[in-house]
PDB file of C-alpha atoms in Angstrom:
ATOM      1  CA  GLN A1115     -15.951  -6.099   6.435  1.00  0.00           C
ATOM      2  CA  VAL A1116     -12.243  -6.208   5.829  1.00  0.00           C
ATOM      3  CA  GLN A1117      -9.755  -4.562   8.137  1.00  0.00           C
ATOM      4  CA  LEU A1118      -6.297  -3.423   7.069  1.00  0.00           C
ATOM      5  CA  LEU A1119      -3.448  -3.045   9.519  1.00  0.00           C
ATOM      6  CA  GLU A1120      -0.333  -1.233   8.317  1.00  0.00           C
ATOM      7  CA  SER A1121       3.071  -1.315   9.950  1.00  0.00           C
ATOM      8  CA  GLY A1122       6.661  -0.440   9.197  1.00  0.00           C
ATOM      9  CA  GLY A1123       6.597   3.332   8.949  1.00  0.00           C
ATOM     10  CA  GLY A1124       9.012   5.541  10.830  1.00  0.00           C
ATOM     11  CA  LEU A1125      11.824   8.045  10.647  1.00  0.00           C
ATOM     12  CA  VAL A1126      14.765   7.310   8.387  1.00  0.00           C
ATOM     13  CA  GLN A1127      17.645   9.302   6.953  1.00  0.00           C
ATOM     14  CA  ALA A1128      17.837  10.069   3.256  1.00  0.00           C
ATOM     15  CA  GLY A1129      19.270   7.103   1.402  1.00  0.00           C
ATOM     16  CA  GLY A1130      17.859   4.653   3.906  1.00  0.00           C
ATOM     17  CA  SER A1131      15.255   1.937   3.518  1.00  0.00           C
ATOM     18  CA  LEU A1132      11.914   0.994   5.001  1.00  0.00           C
ATOM     19  CA  ARG A1133       9.588  -1.932   4.485  1.00  0.00           C
ATOM     20  CA  LEU A1134       5.879  -1.336   4.926  1.00  0.00           C
ATOM     21  CA  SER A1135       3.465  -4.168   5.581  1.00  0.00           C
ATOM     22  CA  CYS A1136      -0.314  -4.309   5.417  1.00  0.00           C
ATOM     23  CA  ALA A1137      -2.264  -7.313   6.609  1.00  0.00           C
ATOM     24  CA  ALA A1138      -5.904  -7.777   5.674  1.00  0.00           C
ATOM     25  CA  SER A1139      -8.259  -9.570   8.021  1.00  0.00           C
ATOM     26  CA  GLY A1140     -11.966 -10.051   8.598  1.00  0.00           C
ATOM     27  CA  SER A1141     -14.576 -11.400   6.208  1.00  0.00           C
ATOM     28  CA  ILE A1142     -12.262 -12.005   3.266  1.00  0.00           C
ATOM     29  CA  PHE A1143     -13.630 -13.770   0.211  1.00  0.00           C
ATOM     30  CA  SER A1144     -11.380 -12.639  -2.630  1.00  0.00           C
ATOM     31  CA  ILE A1145      -8.777  -9.898  -2.690  1.00  0.00           C
ATOM     32  CA  ASN A1146      -8.057  -8.426  -6.092  1.00  0.00           C
ATOM     33  CA  ASN A1147      -5.674  -5.474  -6.364  1.00  0.00           C
ATOM     34  CA  MET A1148      -3.578  -4.405  -3.425  1.00  0.00           C
ATOM     35  CA  ALA A1149      -1.838  -1.060  -3.444  1.00  0.00           C
ATOM     36  CA  TRP A1150      -0.007   1.617  -1.541  1.00  0.00           C
ATOM     37  CA  TYR A1151      -0.936   5.280  -1.751  1.00  0.00           C
ATOM     38  CA  ARG A1152       0.634   8.234  -0.010  1.00  0.00           C
ATOM     39  CA  GLN A1153      -0.393  11.720   0.955  1.00  0.00           C
ATOM     40  CA  ALA A1154       1.984  14.487   1.894  1.00  0.00           C
ATOM     41  CA  PRO A1155       0.747  17.625   3.703  1.00  0.00           C
ATOM     42  CA  GLY A1156      -1.029  19.911   1.280  1.00  0.00           C
ATOM     43  CA  ASN A1157      -1.024  17.310  -1.473  1.00  0.00           C
ATOM     44  CA  GLN A1158      -3.606  14.945  -2.862  1.00  0.00           C
ATOM     45  CA  ARG A1159      -3.372  11.249  -2.172  1.00  0.00           C
ATOM     46  CA  GLU A1160      -1.366   9.578  -4.923  1.00  0.00           C
ATOM     47  CA  LEU A1161      -0.764   6.036  -6.038  1.00  0.00           C
ATOM     48  CA  VAL A1162       2.677   4.696  -5.187  1.00  0.00           C
ATOM     49  CA  ALA A1163       2.420   1.095  -6.357  1.00  0.00           C
ATOM     50  CA  VAL A1164      -0.192  -1.533  -7.160  1.00  0.00           C
ATOM     51  CA  ILE A1165      -0.099  -5.304  -7.503  1.00  0.00           C
ATOM     52  CA  THR A1166      -2.824  -7.491  -8.969  1.00  0.00           C
ATOM     53  CA  ASN A1167      -3.808 -10.898  -7.621  1.00  0.00           C
ATOM     54  CA  GLY A1168      -1.834 -12.322 -10.532  1.00  0.00           C
ATOM     55  CA  GLY A1169       1.315 -10.510  -9.476  1.00  0.00           C
ATOM     56  CA  SER A1170       1.434  -7.776 -12.101  1.00  0.00           C
ATOM     57  CA  THR A1171       2.807  -4.528 -10.745  1.00  0.00           C
ATOM     58  CA  ASP A1172       2.842  -0.860 -11.601  1.00  0.00           C
ATOM     59  CA  TYR A1173       4.605   2.062  -9.967  1.00  0.00           C
ATOM     60  CA  ALA A1174       4.492   5.818  -9.888  1.00  0.00           C
ATOM     61  CA  ASP A1175       7.326   7.270 -11.937  1.00  0.00           C
ATOM     62  CA  SER A1176       8.686   8.976  -8.820  1.00  0.00           C
ATOM     63  CA  VAL A1177       9.360   5.661  -7.069  1.00  0.00           C
ATOM     64  CA  LYS A1178      10.212   3.325  -9.934  1.00  0.00           C
ATOM     65  CA  VAL A1179      13.516   1.484  -9.367  1.00  0.00           C
ATOM     66  CA  ARG A1180      13.491   2.543  -5.696  1.00  0.00           C
ATOM     67  CA  CYS A1181      10.387   0.640  -4.552  1.00  0.00           C
ATOM     68  CA  THR A1182       9.158  -2.922  -4.836  1.00  0.00           C
ATOM     69  CA  ILE A1183       5.606  -4.026  -4.078  1.00  0.00           C
ATOM     70  CA  SER A1184       4.897  -7.658  -3.290  1.00  0.00           C
ATOM     71  CA  ARG A1185       2.137  -9.720  -1.733  1.00  0.00           C
ATOM     72  CA  ASP A1186       1.605 -12.948   0.143  1.00  0.00           C
ATOM     73  CA  ASN A1187      -1.785 -14.241  -0.920  1.00  0.00           C
ATOM     74  CA  ALA A1188      -1.815 -16.947   1.738  1.00  0.00           C
ATOM     75  CA  GLU A1189      -1.389 -14.289   4.425  1.00  0.00           C
ATOM     76  CA  ASN A1190      -3.466 -11.591   2.666  1.00  0.00           C
ATOM     77  CA  THR A1191      -0.559  -9.244   3.136  1.00  0.00           C
ATOM     78  CA  VAL A1192       1.011  -6.651   0.872  1.00  0.00           C
ATOM     79  CA  TYR A1193       4.477  -5.202   1.287  1.00  0.00           C
ATOM     80  CA  LEU A1194       6.281  -2.121   0.026  1.00  0.00           C
ATOM     81  CA  GLN A1195      10.045  -2.167   0.104  1.00  0.00           C
ATOM     82  CA  MET A1196      11.375   1.359  -0.235  1.00  0.00           C
ATOM     83  CA  ASP A1197      15.072   1.993  -0.845  1.00  0.00           C
ATOM     84  CA  SER A1198      17.147   5.096  -1.478  1.00  0.00           C
ATOM     85  CA  LEU A1199      14.530   7.139   0.307  1.00  0.00           C
ATOM     86  CA  LYS A1200      14.368  10.871  -0.313  1.00  0.00           C
ATOM     87  CA  PRO A1201      12.928  13.689   1.813  1.00  0.00           C
ATOM     88  CA  GLU A1202      10.179  14.076  -0.782  1.00  0.00           C
ATOM     89  CA  ASP A1203       9.014  10.555   0.057  1.00  0.00           C
ATOM     90  CA  THR A1204       7.831  11.896   3.406  1.00  0.00           C
ATOM     91  CA  ALA A1205       4.098  11.251   3.656  1.00  0.00           C
ATOM     92  CA  VAL A1206       1.421   9.157   5.266  1.00  0.00           C
ATOM     93  CA  TYR A1207       1.308   5.859   3.411  1.00  0.00           C
ATOM     94  CA  TYR A1208      -2.047   4.134   3.042  1.00  0.00           C
ATOM     95  CA  CYS A1209      -2.764   0.536   2.181  1.00  0.00           C
ATOM     96  CA  TYR A1210      -5.606  -0.129  -0.260  1.00  0.00           C
ATOM     97  CA  VAL A1211      -7.414  -3.342  -1.129  1.00  0.00           C
ATOM     98  CA  LEU A1212     -10.026  -4.092  -3.761  1.00  0.00           C
ATOM     99  CA  HIS A1213     -12.144  -6.896  -2.394  1.00  0.00           C
ATOM    100  CA  THR A1214     -14.775  -9.057  -4.059  1.00  0.00           C
ATOM    101  CA  SER A1215     -17.489 -10.384  -1.773  1.00  0.00           C
ATOM    102  CA  TYR A1216     -19.103 -13.799  -2.152  1.00  0.00           C
ATOM    103  CA  THR A1217     -21.986 -12.029  -3.904  1.00  0.00           C
ATOM    104  CA  GLY A1218     -19.648 -10.658  -6.542  1.00  0.00           C
ATOM    105  CA  ARG A1219     -19.743  -7.065  -5.342  1.00  0.00           C
ATOM    106  CA  TYR A1220     -16.574  -4.981  -5.263  1.00  0.00           C
ATOM    107  CA  PHE A1221     -15.539  -3.024  -2.194  1.00  0.00           C
ATOM    108  CA  ASN A1222     -12.656  -0.624  -1.596  1.00  0.00           C
ATOM    109  CA  TYR A1223     -10.901  -0.743   1.754  1.00  0.00           C
ATOM    110  CA  TRP A1224      -8.306   1.609   3.162  1.00  0.00           C
ATOM    111  CA  GLY A1225      -5.923   1.348   6.062  1.00  0.00           C
ATOM    112  CA  ARG A1226      -5.496   4.135   8.594  1.00  0.00           C
ATOM    113  CA  GLY A1227      -2.091   5.053   7.299  1.00  0.00           C
ATOM    114  CA  THR A1228       1.473   4.878   8.541  1.00  0.00           C
ATOM    115  CA  GLN A1229       3.790   7.868   8.702  1.00  0.00           C
ATOM    116  CA  VAL A1230       7.048   7.786   6.770  1.00  0.00           C
ATOM    117  CA  THR A1231       9.458  10.629   7.458  1.00  0.00           C
ATOM    118  CA  VAL A1232      12.740  10.961   5.602  1.00  0.00           C
ATOM    119  CA  SER A1233      15.231  13.416   7.015  1.00  0.00           C
ATOM    120  CA  SER A1234      17.842  15.127   4.860  1.00  0.00           C
TER     121      SER A1234
END
C-alpha cells in the first residue's frame, strides 16, 4: 500500500499563488506518473497536470503557463506551483500516483484532497 499526503491548499485572492505538495509513503517499489487532478462542486474530476518519472510534463489548457508540476524522486514527492490564480481554479485538488509493485503490477493511488479557494 502507498499513502499520499497532500498539503498546501488554502484560501488565496485572485492573482495570488499557492504551492501544493504530495508526499508518497508506504510500500513503495517504483512510482511512475505523478499527477494533480481537481474537482469543483458539480463538476467531474479533471486532470490539471501530470509528470512522468522521466520528467516529461503535460498540463490542462486551462492552467498552462500558470502552473508548474515538478517532482523529487528521492523524496517521492510531487509539487504543483500555481500562479495567477483565478476564482475558477477553486476546487479540491487531488494527488495521483501510478505505482508499479515488485511483481510488476500497476496500482493507482489517490490522496484525500486539499481544498483550494480563490476569492475574487
